[in-house]
Amino acid sequence: MRYKETKSGKSRVVAPSSSVIDELKRHRIAQAEEQLKIGIRPDDNSFVVAQVDGSPLKPVSLTHEWTRLLAKTSLPKIRFHDLRHSHATQLLAAGVHPKIASERLGHSTIGITLDLYSHVMPGMQANAAEQVDAAIQSARKPSTK
């Protein structure tokens, strides 16, 4: 990935999960081992997602690798950018507040996140109906005080 200004010109920090941090640590160790094999001294300040020599990964290289990896699986063939949409949808489906999802994606408004990036997945409508029904049924039960 390239380090560059964001579209908005504002910086942001996106908190990774503990499992992502663990995976990045494992990757960093493997990366350092590969660099040592080719005579490069690993640098703690270099990119984690990078070329073997530590230089920034070009977007076309990432796209090529993504396509190659997908071809080995039975997963749907999606663009790398579509992972942003998937992330937004999964955040909202998990009950994460739309403002937090919007901040993670770097959107200026939650409308962009809700209207353009989140998608209704199969079962969401039925799940919403069940949640409303459960709330109504709970309210109808007599109090046991």
CSV table of N, CA and C in Angstrom, one decimal:
chain,number,residue,atom,x,y,z
A,1,MET,N,0.8,-1.2,0.0
A,1,MET,CA,0.0,0.0,0.0
A,1,MET,C,0.9,1.2,0.0
A,2,ARG,N,0.4,2.3,-0.6
A,2,ARG,CA,1.1,3.5,-0.6
A,2,ARG,C,0.7,4.4,0.6
A,3,TYR,N,1.6,5.1,1.1
A,3,TYR,CA,1.3,6.1,2.1
A,3,TYR,C,1.1,7.4,1.4
A,4,LYS,N,-0.1,7.9,1.5
A,4,LYS,CA,-0.4,9.1,0.9
A,4,LYS,C,-1.5,9.8,1.6
A,5,GLU,N,-1.8,11.1,1.2
A,5,GLU,CA,-2.9,11.8,1.8
A,5,GLU,C,-4.2,11.1,1.6
A,6,THR,N,-5.1,11.2,2.5
A,6,THR,CA,-6.5,10.7,2.3
A,6,THR,C,-7.2,11.6,1.4
A,7,LYS,N,-8.4,11.2,0.9
A,7,LYS,CA,-9.2,12.1,0.0
A,7,LYS,C,-9.5,13.4,0.7
A,8,SER,N,-9.9,13.3,2.0
A,8,SER,CA,-10.3,14.4,2.8
A,8,SER,C,-9.1,15.3,3.3
A,9,GLY,N,-7.9,14.7,3.2
A,9,GLY,CA,-6.8,15.4,3.7
A,9,GLY,C,-6.6,15.3,5.2
A,10,LYS,N,-7.5,14.6,5.8
A,10,LYS,CA,-7.5,14.4,7.3
A,10,LYS,C,-6.9,13.0,7.6
A,11,SER,N,-6.1,13.0,8.7
A,11,SER,CA,-5.5,11.7,9.1
A,11,SER,C,-6.6,10.9,9.9
A,12,ARG,N,-6.4,9.6,10.0
A,12,ARG,CA,-7.3,8.8,10.9
A,12,ARG,C,-6.6,7.6,11.4
A,13,VAL,N,-7.0,7.1,12.5
A,13,VAL,CA,-6.5,5.9,13.1
A,13,VAL,C,-7.6,4.9,13.1
A,14,VAL,N,-7.4,3.7,12.6
A,14,VAL,CA,-8.4,2.7,12.6
A,14,VAL,C,-7.9,1.6,13.5
A,15,ALA,N,-8.6,1.3,14.5
A,15,ALA,CA,-8.2,0.3,15.5
A,15,ALA,C,-8.4,-1.1,14.9
A,16,PRO,N,-7.3,-1.9,14.9
A,16,PRO,CA,-7.5,-3.3,14.4
A,16,PRO,C,-7.9,-4.2,15.6
A,17,SER,N,-8.5,-5.3,15.2
A,17,SER,CA,-8.8,-6.3,16.3
A,17,SER,C,-7.5,-7.0,16.8
A,18,SER,N,-7.7,-7.6,17.9
A,18,SER,CA,-6.5,-8.3,18.5
A,18,SER,C,-6.0,-9.4,17.5
A,19,SER,N,-7.0,-10.1,16.8
A,19,SER,CA,-6.5,-11.2,15.9
A,19,SER,C,-5.8,-10.6,14.7
A,20,VAL,N,-6.2,-9.4,14.2
A,20,VAL,CA,-5.5,-8.7,13.1
A,20,VAL,C,-4.1,-8.3,13.6
A,21,ILE,N,-4.0,-7.8,14.8
A,21,ILE,CA,-2.7,-7.4,15.3
A,21,ILE,C,-1.8,-8.7,15.4
A,22,ASP,N,-2.3,-9.8,15.9
A,22,ASP,CA,-1.5,-11.0,16.0
A,22,ASP,C,-1.1,-11.5,14.6
A,23,GLU,N,-1.9,-11.4,13.6
A,23,GLU,CA,-1.6,-11.8,12.2
A,23,GLU,C,-0.5,-10.9,11.6
A,24,LEU,N,-0.7,-9.6,11.9
A,24,LEU,CA,0.3,-8.6,11.4
A,24,LEU,C,1.7,-8.9,12.0
A,25,LYS,N,1.7,-9.2,13.3
A,25,LYS,CA,3.0,-9.5,14.0
A,25,LYS,C,3.6,-10.8,13.3
A,26,ARG,N,2.8,-11.8,13.1
A,26,ARG,CA,3.4,-13.0,12.4
A,26,ARG,C,3.9,-12.6,11.0
A,27,HIS,N,3.2,-11.8,10.3
A,27,HIS,CA,3.6,-11.4,9.0
A,27,HIS,C,4.9,-10.6,9.0
A,28,ARG,N,5.0,-9.7,10.0
A,28,ARG,CA,6.2,-8.9,10.2
A,28,ARG,C,7.4,-9.8,10.4
A,29,ILE,N,7.3,-10.8,11.2
A,29,ILE,CA,8.4,-11.7,11.5
A,29,ILE,C,8.8,-12.5,10.2
A,30,ALA,N,7.8,-13.0,9.5
A,30,ALA,CA,8.1,-13.7,8.2
A,30,ALA,C,8.7,-12.7,7.2
A,31,GLN,N,8.3,-11.5,7.2
A,31,GLN,CA,8.8,-10.4,6.3
A,31,GLN,C,10.3,-10.2,6.6
A,32,ALA,N,10.6,-10.1,7.9
A,32,ALA,CA,12.0,-9.8,8.3
A,32,ALA,C,12.9,-11.0,8.0
A,33,GLU,N,12.4,-12.2,8.1
A,33,GLU,CA,13.2,-13.4,7.7
A,33,GLU,C,13.5,-13.4,6.2
A,34,GLU,N,12.5,-13.0,5.4
A,34,GLU,CA,12.6,-12.9,3.9
A,34,GLU,C,13.7,-11.9,3.6
A,35,GLN,N,13.6,-10.7,4.3
A,35,GLN,CA,14.5,-9.6,4.0
A,35,GLN,C,15.9,-10.0,4.3
A,36,LEU,N,16.1,-10.7,5.4
A,36,LEU,CA,17.5,-11.2,5.8
A,36,LEU,C,18.0,-12.1,4.8
A,37,LYS,N,17.2,-13.0,4.2
A,37,LYS,CA,17.6,-14.0,3.2
A,37,LYS,C,18.1,-13.3,2.0
A,38,ILE,N,17.6,-12.1,1.6
A,38,ILE,CA,18.1,-11.4,0.4
A,38,ILE,C,19.1,-10.3,0.8
A,39,GLY,N,19.5,-10.3,2.0
A,39,GLY,CA,20.6,-9.3,2.4
A,39,GLY,C,20.1,-7.9,2.8
A,40,ILE,N,18.8,-7.8,3.2
A,40,ILE,CA,18.3,-6.5,3.6
A,40,ILE,C,18.1,-6.6,5.1
A,41,ARG,N,18.6,-5.5,5.8
A,41,ARG,CA,18.4,-5.4,7.2
A,41,ARG,C,17.0,-4.9,7.5
A,42,PRO,N,16.2,-5.7,8.2
A,42,PRO,CA,14.8,-5.2,8.5
A,42,PRO,C,14.8,-3.9,9.2
A,43,ASP,N,13.8,-3.1,8.9
A,43,ASP,CA,13.6,-1.8,9.5
A,43,ASP,C,12.3,-1.7,10.2
A,44,ASP,N,12.3,-1.4,11.5
A,44,ASP,CA,11.0,-1.4,12.3
A,44,ASP,C,10.1,-0.3,11.8
A,45,ASN,N,10.5,0.6,11.0
A,45,ASN,CA,9.7,1.7,10.5
A,45,ASN,C,9.2,1.5,9.1
A,46,SER,N,9.5,0.3,8.5
A,46,SER,CA,9.1,0.1,7.2
A,46,SER,C,7.6,-0.4,7.2
A,47,PHE,N,7.0,-0.4,6.0
A,47,PHE,CA,5.6,-0.9,5.8
A,47,PHE,C,5.5,-2.4,6.1
A,48,VAL,N,4.4,-2.8,6.7
A,48,VAL,CA,4.1,-4.2,7.0
A,48,VAL,C,3.7,-4.8,5.7
A,49,VAL,N,2.8,-4.1,5.0
A,49,VAL,CA,2.4,-4.6,3.6
A,49,VAL,C,3.2,-3.9,2.6
A,50,ALA,N,4.2,-4.7,2.1
A,50,ALA,CA,5.2,-4.1,1.2
A,50,ALA,C,5.8,-5.1,0.3
A,51,GLN,N,6.6,-4.6,-0.6
A,51,GLN,CA,7.4,-5.5,-1.5
A,51,GLN,C,8.4,-6.3,-0.6
A,52,VAL,N,9.0,-7.3,-1.0
A,52,VAL,CA,10.0,-8.1,-0.2
A,52,VAL,C,11.1,-7.2,0.3
A,53,ASP,N,11.5,-6.2,-0.5
A,53,ASP,CA,12.6,-5.4,-0.1
A,53,ASP,C,12.2,-4.2,0.8
A,54,GLY,N,10.9,-4.2,1.2
A,54,GLY,CA,10.4,-3.2,2.1
A,54,GLY,C,9.8,-2.0,1.5
A,55,SER,N,10.0,-1.9,0.1
A,55,SER,CA,9.4,-0.7,-0.5
A,55,SER,C,7.9,-0.8,-0.6
A,56,PRO,N,7.2,0.3,-0.7
A,56,PRO,CA,5.7,0.3,-0.8
A,56,PRO,C,5.2,-0.6,-1.9
A,57,LEU,N,4.1,-1.2,-1.6
A,57,LEU,CA,3.4,-2.1,-2.5
A,57,LEU,C,2.6,-1.2,-3.5
A,58,LYS,N,2.8,-1.4,-4.7
A,58,LYS,CA,2.0,-0.6,-5.7
A,58,LYS,C,0.6,-1.2,-5.8
A,59,PRO,N,-0.4,-0.3,-5.9
A,59,PRO,CA,-1.8,-0.8,-6.0
A,59,PRO,C,-2.1,-1.9,-7.0
A,60,VAL,N,-1.4,-1.8,-8.2
A,60,VAL,CA,-1.6,-2.8,-9.2
A,60,VAL,C,-1.1,-4.1,-8.8
A,61,SER,N,0.0,-4.1,-8.0
A,61,SER,CA,0.5,-5.4,-7.4
A,61,SER,C,-0.4,-6.0,-6.5
A,62,LEU,N,-1.0,-5.2,-5.6
A,62,LEU,CA,-2.0,-5.7,-4.7
A,62,LEU,C,-3.2,-6.3,-5.4
A,63,THR,N,-3.7,-5.6,-6.4
A,63,THR,CA,-4.8,-6.1,-7.2
A,63,THR,C,-4.5,-7.4,-7.8
A,64,HIS,N,-3.3,-7.5,-8.4
A,64,HIS,CA,-2.9,-8.7,-9.1
A,64,HIS,C,-2.8,-9.9,-8.1
A,65,GLU,N,-2.2,-9.6,-6.9
A,65,GLU,CA,-2.1,-10.7,-5.9
A,65,GLU,C,-3.5,-11.1,-5.4
A,66,TRP,N,-4.4,-10.1,-5.2
A,66,TRP,CA,-5.7,-10.4,-4.7
A,66,TRP,C,-6.5,-11.3,-5.7
A,67,THR,N,-6.4,-10.9,-7.0
A,67,THR,CA,-7.0,-11.7,-8.0
A,67,THR,C,-6.4,-13.1,-8.1
A,68,ARG,N,-5.1,-13.3,-7.9
A,68,ARG,CA,-4.5,-14.6,-7.9
A,68,ARG,C,-4.9,-15.4,-6.8
A,69,LEU,N,-5.0,-14.8,-5.6
A,69,LEU,CA,-5.5,-15.6,-4.4
A,69,LEU,C,-6.9,-16.0,-4.5
A,70,LEU,N,-7.8,-15.1,-5.0
A,70,LEU,CA,-9.2,-15.5,-5.2
A,70,LEU,C,-9.4,-16.6,-6.2
A,71,ALA,N,-8.6,-16.6,-7.2
A,71,ALA,CA,-8.7,-17.7,-8.2
A,71,ALA,C,-8.4,-19.1,-7.6
A,72,LYS,N,-7.7,-19.2,-6.5
A,72,LYS,CA,-7.5,-20.4,-5.8
A,72,LYS,C,-8.6,-20.9,-4.9
A,73,THR,N,-9.6,-20.1,-4.8
A,73,THR,CA,-10.7,-20.4,-3.8
A,73,THR,C,-12.0,-20.5,-4.5
A,74,SER,N,-13.1,-20.8,-3.8
A,74,SER,CA,-14.4,-20.8,-4.3
A,74,SER,C,-15.2,-19.6,-3.9
A,75,LEU,N,-14.5,-18.6,-3.4
A,75,LEU,CA,-15.1,-17.3,-3.0
A,75,LEU,C,-15.5,-16.5,-4.2
A,76,PRO,N,-16.5,-15.7,-4.1
A,76,PRO,CA,-16.9,-14.8,-5.2
A,76,PRO,C,-15.8,-13.9,-5.7
A,77,LYS,N,-15.7,-13.7,-6.9
A,77,LYS,CA,-14.7,-12.8,-7.5
A,77,LYS,C,-15.1,-11.4,-7.3
A,78,ILE,N,-14.5,-10.8,-6.3
A,78,ILE,CA,-14.8,-9.4,-6.0
A,78,ILE,C,-13.5,-8.5,-6.1
A,79,ARG,N,-13.7,-7.2,-6.3
A,79,ARG,CA,-12.6,-6.3,-6.3
A,79,ARG,C,-12.0,-6.1,-4.9
A,80,PHE,N,-10.8,-5.8,-4.8
A,80,PHE,CA,-10.2,-5.6,-3.5
A,80,PHE,C,-10.9,-4.4,-2.8
A,81,HIS,N,-11.3,-3.4,-3.5
A,81,HIS,CA,-12.1,-2.3,-3.0
A,81,HIS,C,-13.4,-2.7,-2.3
A,82,ASP,N,-14.0,-3.8,-2.9
A,82,ASP,CA,-15.3,-4.3,-2.4
A,82,ASP,C,-15.2,-4.8,-0.9
A,83,LEU,N,-14.0,-5.0,-0.4
A,83,LEU,CA,-13.8,-5.4,1.0
A,83,LEU,C,-14.2,-4.2,1.9
A,84,ARG,N,-14.1,-3.0,1.4
A,84,ARG,CA,-14.6,-1.8,2.2
A,84,ARG,C,-16.1,-1.9,2.4
A,85,HIS,N,-16.8,-2.3,1.3
A,85,HIS,CA,-18.2,-2.4,1.4
A,85,HIS,C,-18.6,-3.6,2.3
A,86,SER,N,-17.9,-4.7,2.2
A,86,SER,CA,-18.1,-5.8,3.1
A,86,SER,C,-17.9,-5.4,4.5
A,87,HIS,N,-16.8,-4.7,4.8
A,87,HIS,CA,-16.5,-4.3,6.1
A,87,HIS,C,-17.6,-3.4,6.7
A,88,ALA,N,-18.1,-2.5,5.9
A,88,ALA,CA,-19.2,-1.6,6.4
A,88,ALA,C,-20.5,-2.4,6.7
A,89,THR,N,-20.8,-3.3,5.8
A,89,THR,CA,-22.0,-4.2,6.0
A,89,THR,C,-21.9,-5.0,7.2
A,90,GLN,N,-20.7,-5.6,7.4
A,90,GLN,CA,-20.5,-6.5,8.6
A,90,GLN,C,-20.5,-5.7,9.9
A,91,LEU,N,-19.9,-4.5,9.9
A,91,LEU,CA,-20.0,-3.6,11.1
A,91,LEU,C,-21.4,-3.3,11.5
A,92,LEU,N,-22.2,-2.9,10.5
A,92,LEU,CA,-23.6,-2.5,10.8
A,92,LEU,C,-24.4,-3.7,11.2
A,93,ALA,N,-24.2,-4.9,10.5
A,93,ALA,CA,-24.9,-6.1,10.9
A,93,ALA,C,-24.6,-6.6,12.3
A,94,ALA,N,-23.4,-6.3,12.8
A,94,ALA,CA,-22.9,-6.6,14.1
A,94,ALA,C,-23.4,-5.7,15.2
A,95,GLY,N,-24.1,-4.6,14.7
A,95,GLY,CA,-24.7,-3.6,15.7
A,95,GLY,C,-23.7,-2.5,16.0
A,96,VAL,N,-22.7,-2.3,15.3
A,96,VAL,CA,-21.7,-1.2,15.5
A,96,VAL,C,-22.5,0.1,15.1
A,97,HIS,N,-22.4,1.1,15.9
A,97,HIS,CA,-23.0,2.4,15.6
A,97,HIS,C,-22.6,2.9,14.2
A,98,PRO,N,-23.5,3.4,13.4
A,98,PRO,CA,-23.2,3.9,12.1
A,98,PRO,C,-22.1,5.0,12.1
A,99,LYS,N,-22.0,5.8,13.1
A,99,LYS,CA,-21.0,6.8,13.2
A,99,LYS,C,-19.6,6.2,13.3
A,100,ILE,N,-19.5,5.1,14.1
A,100,ILE,CA,-18.2,4.4,14.2
A,100,ILE,C,-17.8,3.8,12.9
A,101,ALA,N,-18.8,3.1,12.2
A,101,ALA,CA,-18.5,2.5,10.9
A,101,ALA,C,-18.0,3.6,10.0
A,102,SER,N,-18.7,4.7,10.0
A,102,SER,CA,-18.4,5.8,9.1
A,102,SER,C,-16.9,6.4,9.3
A,103,GLU,N,-16.6,6.5,10.6
A,103,GLU,CA,-15.2,6.9,11.0
A,103,GLU,C,-14.2,5.9,10.5
A,104,ARG,N,-14.5,4.7,10.7
A,104,ARG,CA,-13.5,3.6,10.3
A,104,ARG,C,-13.2,3.7,8.8
A,105,LEU,N,-14.2,4.0,8.0
A,105,LEU,CA,-14.1,4.1,6.6
A,105,LEU,C,-13.6,5.5,6.1
A,106,GLY,N,-13.5,6.4,7.0
A,106,GLY,CA,-13.1,7.8,6.7
A,106,GLY,C,-14.1,8.6,5.9
A,107,HIS,N,-15.4,8.3,6.1
A,107,HIS,CA,-16.4,9.0,5.4
A,107,HIS,C,-16.7,10.3,6.2
A,108,SER,N,-17.1,11.4,5.5
A,108,SER,CA,-17.4,12.6,6.1
A,108,SER,C,-18.8,12.6,6.8
A,109,THR,N,-19.7,11.8,6.3
A,109,THR,CA,-21.0,11.7,6.9
A,109,THR,C,-21.4,10.2,6.9
A,110,ILE,N,-22.3,9.9,7.9
A,110,ILE,CA,-22.8,8.5,8.0
A,110,ILE,C,-23.7,8.2,6.8
A,111,GLY,N,-24.2,9.2,6.1
A,111,GLY,CA,-25.0,8.9,4.9
A,111,GLY,C,-24.3,8.2,3.8
A,112,ILE,N,-23.0,8.6,3.6
A,112,ILE,CA,-22.2,7.9,2.6
A,112,ILE,C,-22.0,6.4,3.0
A,113,THR,N,-21.8,6.2,4.3
A,113,THR,CA,-21.6,4.8,4.7
A,113,THR,C,-22.9,4.0,4.6
A,114,LEU,N,-24.0,4.6,5.0
A,114,LEU,CA,-25.3,3.9,5.0
A,114,LEU,C,-25.8,3.7,3.5
A,115,ASP,N,-25.7,4.8,2.7
A,115,ASP,CA,-26.3,4.7,1.4
A,115,ASP,C,-25.4,4.0,0.3
A,116,LEU,N,-24.1,4.2,0.4
A,116,LEU,CA,-23.3,3.7,-0.6
A,116,LEU,C,-22.4,2.5,-0.3
A,117,TYR,N,-22.1,2.3,1.0
A,117,TYR,CA,-21.2,1.2,1.4
A,117,TYR,C,-21.9,0.1,2.1
A,118,SER,N,-23.0,0.3,2.8
A,118,SER,CA,-23.6,-0.9,3.4
A,118,SER,C,-24.6,-1.5,2.5
A,119,HIS,N,-24.8,-2.8,2.6
A,119,HIS,CA,-25.7,-3.5,1.8
A,119,HIS,C,-26.6,-4.5,2.6
A,120,VAL,N,-27.8,-4.6,2.2
A,120,VAL,CA,-28.7,-5.6,2.8
A,120,VAL,C,-28.3,-7.0,2.4
A,121,MET,N,-28.1,-7.8,3.4
A,121,MET,CA,-27.7,-9.2,3.2
A,121,MET,C,-28.9,-10.1,3.4
A,122,PRO,N,-28.8,-11.3,2.8
A,122,PRO,CA,-30.0,-12.2,3.0
A,122,PRO,C,-30.2,-12.5,4.5
A,123,GLY,N,-31.4,-12.5,4.9
A,123,GLY,CA,-31.8,-12.7,6.3
A,123,GLY,C,-31.9,-11.5,7.2
A,124,MET,N,-31.4,-10.4,6.7
A,124,MET,CA,-31.4,-9.2,7.5
A,124,MET,C,-32.9,-8.7,7.8
A,125,GLN,N,-33.7,-8.7,6.8
A,125,GLN,CA,-35.1,-8.3,7.0
A,125,GLN,C,-35.8,-9.3,7.9
A,126,ALA,N,-35.6,-10.6,7.8
A,126,ALA,CA,-36.3,-11.6,8.6
A,126,ALA,C,-35.8,-11.4,10.1
A,127,ASN,N,-34.5,-11.1,10.2
A,127,ASN,CA,-33.9,-10.9,11.5
A,127,ASN,C,-34.5,-9.7,12.2
A,128,ALA,N,-34.7,-8.6,11.4
A,128,ALA,CA,-35.3,-7.4,12.0
A,128,ALA,C,-36.7,-7.7,12.5
A,129,ALA,N,-37.5,-8.5,11.7
A,129,ALA,CA,-38.8,-8.8,12.0
A,129,ALA,C,-38.8,-9.6,13.3
A,130,GLU,N,-37.9,-10.5,13.5
A,130,GLU,CA,-37.8,-11.4,14.7
A,130,GLU,C,-37.5,-10.5,15.9
A,131,GLN,N,-36.6,-9.5,15.7
A,131,GLN,CA,-36.2,-8.7,16.8
A,131,GLN,C,-37.3,-7.8,17.3
A,132,VAL,N,-38.1,-7.3,16.4
A,132,VAL,CA,-39.3,-6.5,16.7
A,132,VAL,C,-40.3,-7.3,17.4
A,133,ASP,N,-40.5,-8.5,16.9
A,133,ASP,CA,-41.5,-9.5,17.5
A,133,ASP,C,-41.0,-9.8,18.9
A,134,ALA,N,-39.8,-10.1,19.1
A,134,ALA,CA,-39.3,-10.4,20.5
A,134,ALA,C,-39.5,-9.3,21.4
A,135,ALA,N,-39.3,-8.0,21.0
A,135,ALA,CA,-39.5,-6.9,21.8
A,135,ALA,C,-40.9,-6.7,22.2
A,136,ILE,N,-41.8,-6.9,21.2
A,136,ILE,CA,-43.3,-6.8,21.5
A,136,ILE,C,-43.7,-7.9,22.5
A,137,GLN,N,-43.3,-9.2,22.2
A,137,GLN,CA,-43.6,-10.3,23.1
A,137,GLN,C,-43.1,-10.0,24.5
A,138,SER,N,-41.9,-9.5,24.6
A,138,SER,CA,-41.4,-9.2,26.0
A,138,SER,C,-42.2,-8.2,26.7
A,139,ALA,N,-42.7,-7.2,26.0
A,139,ALA,CA,-43.4,-6.1,26.6
A,139,ALA,C,-44.8,-6.6,27.0
A,140,ARG,N,-45.4,-7.6,26.3
A,140,ARG,CA,-46.7,-8.1,26.5
A,140,ARG,C,-46.7,-9.0,27.8
A,141,LYS,N,-45.6,-9.6,28.2
A,141,LYS,CA,-45.6,-10.5,29.3
A,141,LYS,C,-45.8,-9.7,30.6
A,142,PRO,N,-46.7,-10.3,31.4
A,142,PRO,CA,-47.0,-9.6,32.7
A,142,PRO,C,-45.7,-9.5,33.6
A,143,SER,N,-45.6,-8.5,34.3
A,143,SER,CA,-44.5,-8.3,35.2
A,143,SER,C,-44.7,-9.3,36.4
A,144,THR,N,-43.5,-9.8,36.8
A,144,THR,CA,-43.5,-10.7,38.0
A,144,THR,C,-43.0,-10.1,39.3
A,145,LYS,N,-43.4,-8.8,39.4
A,145,LYS,CA,-42.9,-8.1,40.6
A,145,LYS,C,-43.8,-8.3,41.8
